[in-house]
């Protein structure tokens, strides 16, 4: 894995130009500590920077920025092209044409032979690419199909800048872009800043599957709104080179209705994805939680390996949050070389001050903490780790896919006012009371029932349709526009559905999650948590051929009765007994809510001090203080909402507050 950075349109010369691009690349050196390089064309005002984590071709032949054989293109590339050997073969170049065996060199040769979009369509991989066409004086920025690798762009002091992380853009001379209050409003809803916005005015995220083109010279000022596919701003334009909607539409035209055929094809495609993603010139392993997704990836890895696969998990002190025994049982059954790190509470809390720097912008999925810890543990042994991410979105694993439609079926007949009253009644029972009820039904229930019950109750007051219920389940703060001072009124809208019937609400939820929650939360969380320790992560489920195949399966092969990910389970049961796998889904969490009432209380109080909130001028302190008091009382659980504010406040202060270790 690597980091890229650069700019277009700045006419700095000599030492100033060199210094600017070196500072940008140095800011993301954690993404690639093995090598770094810069290239600039002062006449065109173009510079590319690169920090390299060597995975394929560890020799100097893999150094970037890299020039194409014909000299037309210069590239800074972050990611992996898993089928690059196949692409090399298809290029039919004479023997001796290649300088090394890196996928970067393969990409450049393909760009020269086939053009940019054709090459992207042939590539199987994860990537963020900055490509300068010296002949056409054009910059191309490309992001992979699902957004596994990040790519930011925008305007600073009249220059068009870009990079893998915001810290690269902040390193550009004179950066003083203000906080975008509309982005802050969206952040409070989703717990992350959704693409195409970033937390800064004039800085945006390139959406997954998109290609941005900059004809030199770029415009001097940013557009008032972020660009989406099909839009342009002067010489800057964005178009979509791959579409999930198209994949869904194709899946509906060519469904796999025979179960035996579907499972056989799915296992073969997943096995091929695992095989390709297991290729590396450095030590490789996998995360293992003991759940369906990670267990299946590890099982397929172990099947293909002649030696035990290295697997990693972490354990916690708190009961109900420790999944390490499940992972251990699966590892023993598969015969992996398993490493288990048992984390003390103080170690987990020590990560919190690092989060603002790690994520660059406010990010409030608290599982970012255990994710970073397991990445840190894995990096002591390997440089690349495969994960089971995206299985939920593609094959129907999230709890909301089950109980969302069921809840709606039970309450949709009620008058709206009655639903509001029901929500208030649910909230009168403390979260601990619901947890106790859930424990009585532990064999069939859902863990941390109190948190989910309060979350549902808070949403019953605003939903009128099943789609409203979904939107409320993935949104946190209500009346968010009143919370952020100076923000414009903004209401979340669901992405447009594909041009095929999607009457099943579960299919709609899975599609929306794949477009939003997956890239902006899950993949962002893992990328930053891993890159902070220079660990490359790979996601076999996001080989686009696996994803396209998933949308050919009928819903009955994903969710059957009370069982999610049915198809994945049938494959997994060939390798791991079902009794080691079948249990309530719990996610990858830690007891942040309990900590806020205990060891994190002083830290939280300092960040939520009303005079501080008023002085900073971003939030109305009144509703925040009200929720803080309710949470501390123990009668309500407002962990997600409070965590979102605390993460913004910590980011604003860059994590400088002390945390009580005891």
XYZ file of C-alpha atoms in Angstrom, residues 36-416:
381
model
C 9.420 7.942 -1.371
C 9.722 10.007 -4.493
C 8.666 13.274 -6.096
C 8.382 14.453 -9.680
C 7.492 17.878 -10.948
C 7.175 19.781 -14.177
C 7.658 23.402 -13.204
C 6.647 24.650 -16.660
C 3.200 23.058 -16.357
C 2.925 23.622 -12.617
C 2.411 19.906 -11.988
C 3.873 17.793 -9.180
C 3.379 14.175 -8.061
C 4.534 12.702 -4.764
C 4.585 9.115 -3.540
C 5.277 7.193 -0.328
C 5.788 3.491 -0.939
C 4.963 0.396 1.066
C 6.706 -2.270 -0.994
C 4.458 -5.284 -1.643
C 5.236 -6.378 -5.230
C 8.709 -5.968 -6.732
C 10.688 -4.784 -3.726
C 13.517 -3.595 -5.961
C 14.160 0.005 -7.130
C 12.288 -0.935 -10.337
C 9.085 -0.319 -8.381
C 10.011 3.268 -7.430
C 7.358 5.950 -7.975
C 6.377 8.335 -9.443
C 7.009 6.105 -12.462
C 7.244 7.023 -16.150
C 5.706 4.898 -18.898
C 7.978 3.207 -21.445
C 7.046 5.693 -24.150
C 7.421 8.665 -21.815
C 3.868 9.971 -22.250
C 2.564 9.179 -18.753
C 3.789 9.712 -15.208
C 1.892 7.951 -12.392
C 1.603 7.923 -8.629
C -0.341 4.817 -7.701
C -1.782 3.546 -4.416
C -3.221 0.041 -4.330
C -2.862 -3.361 -5.926
C -3.818 -4.681 -9.370
C -4.339 -8.340 -8.582
C -4.581 -9.500 -12.205
C -1.608 -7.497 -13.461
C 0.236 -10.600 -14.703
C -2.785 -11.445 -16.846
C -2.799 -7.864 -18.169
C 0.928 -8.123 -18.969
C 0.301 -11.229 -20.998
C -2.552 -9.536 -22.886
C -0.304 -6.593 -23.841
C 1.947 -8.913 -25.938
C 5.053 -6.800 -25.433
C 8.410 -8.154 -26.645
C 10.673 -9.960 -24.191
C 12.962 -7.593 -22.351
C 10.432 -4.724 -22.473
C 9.810 -4.770 -18.735
C 12.082 -3.085 -16.207
C 10.669 -5.061 -13.259
C 7.574 -6.996 -12.195
C 5.496 -4.332 -10.401
C 1.811 -3.812 -11.108
C 2.523 -0.076 -11.477
C 4.633 -0.721 -14.559
C 1.877 -2.957 -15.934
C -0.675 -0.176 -15.450
C 1.448 2.353 -17.313
C 1.962 0.019 -20.276
C -1.780 -0.657 -20.367
C -2.588 3.067 -20.299
C -0.314 3.593 -23.310
C -1.762 0.640 -25.206
C -5.469 0.787 -24.347
C -6.194 4.205 -22.869
C -7.303 5.115 -19.356
C -10.909 3.914 -19.108
C -10.343 0.629 -20.958
C -7.431 -0.150 -18.646
C -9.508 0.614 -15.562
C -12.301 -1.663 -16.797
C -9.839 -4.540 -17.261
C -8.157 -4.090 -13.880
C -9.099 -6.253 -10.910
C -7.989 -4.494 -7.793
C -8.132 -1.645 -5.318
C -6.576 1.666 -6.216
C -6.313 5.428 -6.193
C -4.380 6.678 -9.220
C -2.934 10.041 -10.195
C -1.853 9.976 -13.859
C -0.317 12.921 -15.703
C -0.592 12.840 -19.500
C 2.375 14.926 -20.677
C 1.155 14.997 -24.270
C -2.417 16.155 -23.556
C -1.371 18.148 -20.453
C -4.148 16.450 -18.532
C -4.352 14.975 -15.044
C -6.476 11.890 -14.395
C -7.544 10.892 -10.882
C -9.196 7.466 -10.622
C -10.677 5.559 -7.703
C -11.508 1.855 -7.538
C -15.012 0.468 -7.929
C -15.998 0.286 -4.252
C -13.738 2.928 -2.721
C -11.253 0.673 -0.956
C -8.542 3.304 -1.392
C -9.164 6.964 -0.497
C -8.636 9.958 -2.774
C -9.211 13.596 -1.829
C -8.984 16.614 -4.122
C -9.738 20.309 -3.994
C -8.453 23.851 -4.064
C -5.886 25.555 -1.826
C -4.679 29.079 -2.594
C -5.675 28.780 -6.251
C -3.949 25.438 -6.853
C -5.706 22.131 -7.509
C -4.372 19.664 -4.922
C -4.965 15.983 -4.224
C -3.826 13.170 -1.963
C -4.584 9.898 -0.213
C -5.328 11.633 3.080
C -6.305 15.130 4.121
C -3.016 15.596 5.963
C -1.262 15.656 2.561
C -3.500 18.505 1.414
C -3.069 20.339 4.708
C 0.700 20.220 4.138
C 0.355 22.323 0.977
C 1.761 25.843 1.609
C -0.814 28.266 2.963
C -3.606 25.762 3.634
C -6.280 27.535 5.664
C -9.540 26.044 4.376
C -12.362 26.484 6.868
C -14.557 23.758 8.346
C -17.529 23.045 6.089
C -20.599 23.352 8.291
C -22.788 21.477 5.821
C -20.312 18.595 5.979
C -20.418 18.807 9.778
C -24.199 18.513 9.635
C -23.947 15.405 7.483
C -21.297 13.981 9.782
C -23.641 14.193 12.761
C -26.198 12.192 10.823
C -23.960 9.431 9.533
C -21.040 9.414 12.026
C -18.720 10.013 9.078
C -18.465 12.723 6.420
C -20.106 11.155 3.355
C -18.587 11.517 -0.096
C -18.294 13.696 -2.056
C -17.788 16.199 0.800
C -14.897 16.427 3.215
C -14.850 18.308 6.511
C -13.131 21.260 4.773
C -14.601 23.812 2.414
C -13.246 23.413 -1.101
C -11.888 19.897 -0.458
C -13.804 16.851 -1.670
C -13.679 13.068 -1.951
C -13.671 11.430 -5.356
C -16.528 8.930 -5.264
C -15.897 5.214 -5.881
C -15.869 4.103 -9.504
C -15.237 7.645 -10.739
C -12.611 9.284 -12.943
C -11.768 12.965 -12.525
C -10.063 14.835 -15.369
C -8.198 18.139 -15.043
C -7.217 19.938 -18.226
C -4.299 22.243 -17.453
C -4.745 24.950 -16.264
C -7.440 24.193 -13.669
C -9.887 26.867 -12.424
C -8.563 29.001 -9.585
C -11.509 28.552 -7.215
C -13.511 25.577 -5.996
C -17.103 24.934 -7.091
C -19.779 25.916 -4.590
C -20.907 22.284 -4.347
C -18.843 19.080 -4.673
C -18.784 17.524 -8.126
C -20.610 14.276 -8.787
C -20.436 12.043 -11.851
C -21.562 13.864 -14.967
C -20.676 17.331 -13.688
C -17.893 19.751 -14.590
C -16.332 22.892 -13.152
C -14.314 24.690 -15.763
C -11.628 22.290 -16.980
C -12.343 19.832 -14.139
C -14.885 17.091 -14.868
C -16.019 13.845 -13.235
C -17.488 10.793 -14.923
C -18.310 7.291 -13.724
C -16.264 4.454 -15.206
C -17.983 1.667 -13.182
C -21.501 1.591 -11.753
C -22.970 -0.581 -9.013
C -26.414 0.246 -10.392
C -25.399 -1.320 -13.706
C -24.142 -4.424 -11.872
C -27.510 -4.725 -10.102
C -29.378 -4.302 -13.373
C -27.256 -6.980 -15.054
C -27.774 -9.290 -12.100
C -31.535 -9.023 -12.479
C -31.228 -9.977 -16.165
C -29.096 -13.060 -15.506
C -30.184 -14.487 -12.131
C -28.721 -17.695 -10.704
C -31.807 -19.633 -9.628
C -30.335 -23.125 -9.240
C -28.879 -23.392 -5.727
C -26.233 -25.974 -6.565
C -25.022 -23.977 -9.563
C -25.076 -20.707 -7.589
C -23.086 -22.083 -4.647
C -20.578 -23.787 -6.931
C -19.998 -20.616 -8.959
C -19.788 -18.463 -5.842
C -17.223 -20.712 -4.178
C -15.124 -20.808 -7.347
C -15.150 -17.037 -7.749
C -14.398 -16.402 -4.083
C -11.557 -18.934 -4.214
C -10.104 -17.151 -7.239
C -10.369 -13.806 -5.480
C -8.595 -15.188 -2.408
C -5.902 -16.730 -4.603
C -5.188 -13.456 -6.390
C -5.224 -11.427 -3.210
C -2.842 -13.853 -1.494
C -0.055 -12.976 -3.948
C 2.623 -10.800 -2.332
C 6.384 -10.562 -2.001
C 6.058 -9.911 1.754
C 4.541 -11.825 4.726
C 0.749 -12.187 4.508
C -2.030 -13.160 6.927
C -5.693 -12.558 7.717
C -7.968 -11.115 10.370
C -10.156 -13.722 12.060
C -13.095 -12.813 14.285
C -14.742 -16.241 14.186
C -17.740 -14.880 12.279
C -19.012 -16.091 8.916
C -17.131 -13.673 6.660
C -13.613 -13.792 8.100
C -13.866 -17.534 8.768
C -14.782 -18.211 5.137
C -11.910 -16.099 3.801
C -9.448 -17.870 6.117
C -10.862 -21.295 5.227
C -10.346 -20.631 1.509
C -6.854 -19.272 2.178
C -5.916 -22.330 4.202
C -7.301 -24.660 1.542
C -4.940 -23.108 -1.021
C -1.897 -22.860 1.252
C 0.734 -25.526 1.896
C 1.556 -23.990 5.299
C -0.595 -22.651 8.153
C -2.096 -19.247 7.404
C -1.215 -16.535 9.918
C -4.434 -15.295 11.581
C -5.015 -12.502 14.080
C -7.642 -11.494 16.599
C -7.856 -9.456 19.788
C -9.633 -10.121 23.058
C -11.124 -7.680 25.596
C -11.672 -7.713 29.324
C -15.350 -6.732 29.135
C -17.805 -9.610 28.925
C -20.023 -9.401 25.871
C -17.338 -7.677 23.786
C -14.752 -10.457 23.655
C -15.044 -12.651 20.547
C -11.585 -14.141 20.834
C -12.796 -17.597 22.001
C -14.865 -17.935 18.800
C -11.901 -16.992 16.632
C -9.649 -19.367 18.568
C -12.020 -22.280 17.992
C -12.183 -21.651 14.238
C -8.407 -21.223 14.026
C -7.831 -24.524 15.839
C -10.236 -26.311 13.526
C -8.625 -24.903 10.362
C -5.099 -25.337 11.689
C -3.944 -21.735 11.257
C -0.992 -20.119 12.988
C -3.134 -18.019 15.289
C -2.067 -14.921 17.221
C -4.363 -13.565 19.902
C -3.708 -10.225 21.553
C -5.531 -9.644 24.810
C -6.129 -5.914 25.234
C -6.460 -4.161 28.557
C -8.993 -1.363 28.897
C -6.216 1.202 29.339
C -4.604 0.135 26.028
C -7.854 0.643 24.149
C -8.387 4.052 25.726
C -4.826 5.058 24.853
C -5.808 4.878 21.179
C -8.444 7.614 21.516
C -6.056 10.626 21.465
C -4.498 9.210 18.273
C -7.789 9.093 16.364
C -7.868 12.727 15.125
C -4.499 12.327 13.427
C -5.280 8.828 12.216
C -8.564 9.752 10.524
C -7.816 13.379 9.546
C -11.468 14.351 9.778
C -14.158 13.558 12.341
C -15.036 9.850 12.283
C -17.274 8.325 14.941
C -17.540 4.587 14.389
C -16.088 3.523 17.744
C -15.057 0.134 16.335
C -12.184 2.158 14.857
C -10.413 1.484 18.167
C -10.381 -2.350 18.135
C -9.802 -2.250 14.374
C -6.607 -0.276 14.881
C -5.523 -2.573 17.711
C -5.899 -5.728 15.630
C -4.054 -4.035 12.742
C -1.256 -3.080 15.094
C -1.021 -6.664 16.348
C -0.986 -8.086 12.827
C 1.699 -5.648 11.635
C 4.180 -7.181 14.081
C 4.070 -10.345 11.967
C 2.860 -9.500 8.436
C 2.737 -6.635 5.933
C -0.530 -7.664 4.232
C -3.757 -8.908 5.856
C -6.955 -10.129 4.209
C -10.287 -9.246 5.810
C -13.901 -10.392 5.603
C -15.350 -6.907 5.076
C -18.285 -6.383 2.656
C -19.877 -9.790 3.285
C -22.731 -8.105 5.160
C -23.595 -5.624 2.408
C -23.368 -8.148 -0.427
C -24.948 -11.204 1.192
C -27.385 -9.843 3.787
C -25.728 -9.864 7.193
C -26.696 -6.723 9.092
C -29.338 -6.986 11.787
C -31.317 -4.133 10.218
C -32.024 -6.334 7.191
C -33.890 -8.716 9.496
C -35.655 -6.731 12.148
C -36.143 -3.530 10.164
C -38.818 -4.989 7.844
C -40.259 -7.061 10.705
C -40.599 -4.050 12.959
C -42.206 -2.076 10.159
C -44.691 -4.878 9.469
C -45.725 -4.760 13.114
C -46.006 -0.979 13.488
C -46.989 0.294 10.043
C -50.704 -0.071 10.871
C -50.365 2.279 13.861
C -51.264 5.937 13.568
C -48.164 8.115 13.505
